[in-house]
Coordinates of C-alpha atoms in Angstrom, one line a residue:
M299 CA 37.1 224.2 121.7
Q300 CA 35.8 226.5 123.2
K301 CA 37.7 230.1 123.4
N302 CA 38.2 229.9 126.6
Q303 CA 38.9 226.9 127.5
K304 CA 41.8 227.6 123.9
S305 CA 42.6 230.7 126.5
Q306 CA 43.3 228.1 129.5
E307 CA 45.5 225.4 127.2
Y308 CA 47.8 228.9 126.2
A309 CA 47.8 230.0 129.8
E310 CA 49.1 226.9 131.0
A311 CA 51.8 226.6 128.2
L312 CA 52.7 229.7 129.0
A313 CA 53.2 229.8 132.9
V314 CA 54.9 225.6 132.0
Q315 CA 57.4 228.2 130.5
A316 CA 57.9 230.5 132.6
L317 CA 57.9 227.7 135.4
G318 CA 61.1 226.7 133.4
F319 CA 62.6 230.2 133.3
V320 CA 62.3 230.6 136.5
A321 CA 63.7 227.1 137.5
S322 CA 66.9 227.9 134.5
D323 CA 67.8 231.2 136.3
A324 CA 70.2 230.6 139.8
E325 CA 68.5 234.0 141.4
L326 CA 65.3 233.4 140.7
L327 CA 64.7 229.5 141.2
P328 CA 65.8 230.4 145.4
R329 CA 63.2 233.6 145.7
F330 CA 60.3 232.0 143.9
L331 CA 61.3 228.5 146.4
A332 CA 61.1 231.1 150.1
I333 CA 58.2 232.8 148.1
S334 CA 56.3 229.7 147.6
G335 CA 57.1 228.0 150.4
I336 CA 58.2 224.7 148.6
E337 CA 61.5 223.3 148.0
A338 CA 63.0 222.4 144.4
H339 CA 62.0 218.5 144.9
Q340 CA 58.3 219.8 145.8
I341 CA 57.8 221.4 142.1
R342 CA 56.7 218.4 139.6
R343 CA 53.6 218.0 142.0
A344 CA 53.1 220.8 143.4
A345 CA 52.4 222.3 139.3
Q346 CA 49.5 219.4 139.3
E347 CA 47.6 221.5 141.7
P348 CA 44.8 224.3 140.9
G349 CA 46.6 228.3 141.1
F350 CA 50.3 226.7 140.8
L351 CA 50.6 227.7 137.2
A352 CA 48.5 230.9 138.5
G353 CA 51.0 231.3 141.1
V354 CA 54.3 231.3 138.8
L355 CA 52.2 233.7 136.2
N356 CA 52.2 235.9 139.8
F357 CA 56.0 236.0 140.5
I358 CA 57.1 236.7 136.9
L359 CA 54.3 239.7 137.2
A360 CA 55.7 240.9 140.6
H361 CA 58.8 241.8 139.3
E362 CA 59.0 244.4 136.3
P363 CA 62.9 243.2 135.0
T364 CA 61.8 240.0 135.3
L365 CA 58.0 240.0 133.3
L366 CA 60.4 241.9 130.9
R367 CA 62.7 239.3 130.7
F368 CA 61.0 236.5 130.8
S369 CA 58.8 238.3 128.1
Q370 CA 61.6 239.2 125.6
E371 CA 62.9 235.2 125.9
A372 CA 59.1 233.6 125.0
G373 CA 58.6 236.2 122.8
I374 CA 55.2 237.6 123.8
A375 CA 53.8 241.4 125.1
P376 CA 54.6 241.7 129.0
G377 CA 51.0 242.3 128.7
E378 CA 50.1 238.3 127.5
V379 CA 51.2 237.5 130.8
G380 CA 48.5 239.2 132.7
S381 CA 45.8 237.5 129.8
A382 CA 47.3 234.5 130.7
L383 CA 47.2 234.4 133.9
R384 CA 43.6 235.6 134.4
A385 CA 42.6 232.1 132.0
L386 CA 44.0 230.3 134.4
P387 CA 41.7 229.0 137.4
L388 CA 42.5 231.3 140.7
G389 CA 44.2 233.5 137.8
N390 CA 41.2 236.1 138.6
D391 CA 40.9 237.1 142.2
D392 CA 37.3 238.2 141.7
H393 CA 36.6 235.7 144.8
E394 CA 38.9 237.9 147.0
R395 CA 36.2 241.0 146.0
S396 CA 33.7 241.8 148.8
A397 CA 31.1 244.3 148.1

């Protein structure tokens, strides 16, 4: 297995864990749904779409207290969330940069 594939698999697993973290929090879930524009019953289908898991990690990264709580619960350094984001499809914003 190549390093990039392992990194992406780890990133996907971390993003799924982050989604569970968000879904189990009565304050975070409504905010996530409002920002993402989806409804609760659409999460399972949306999770299969490219970029959704990157969106979950972006949501975690956008609010430092949430990032710190998730990192503590997951037993990881906060910087690992950003690294995981960059390993996911559509998690790297290089395509948005203009020359």
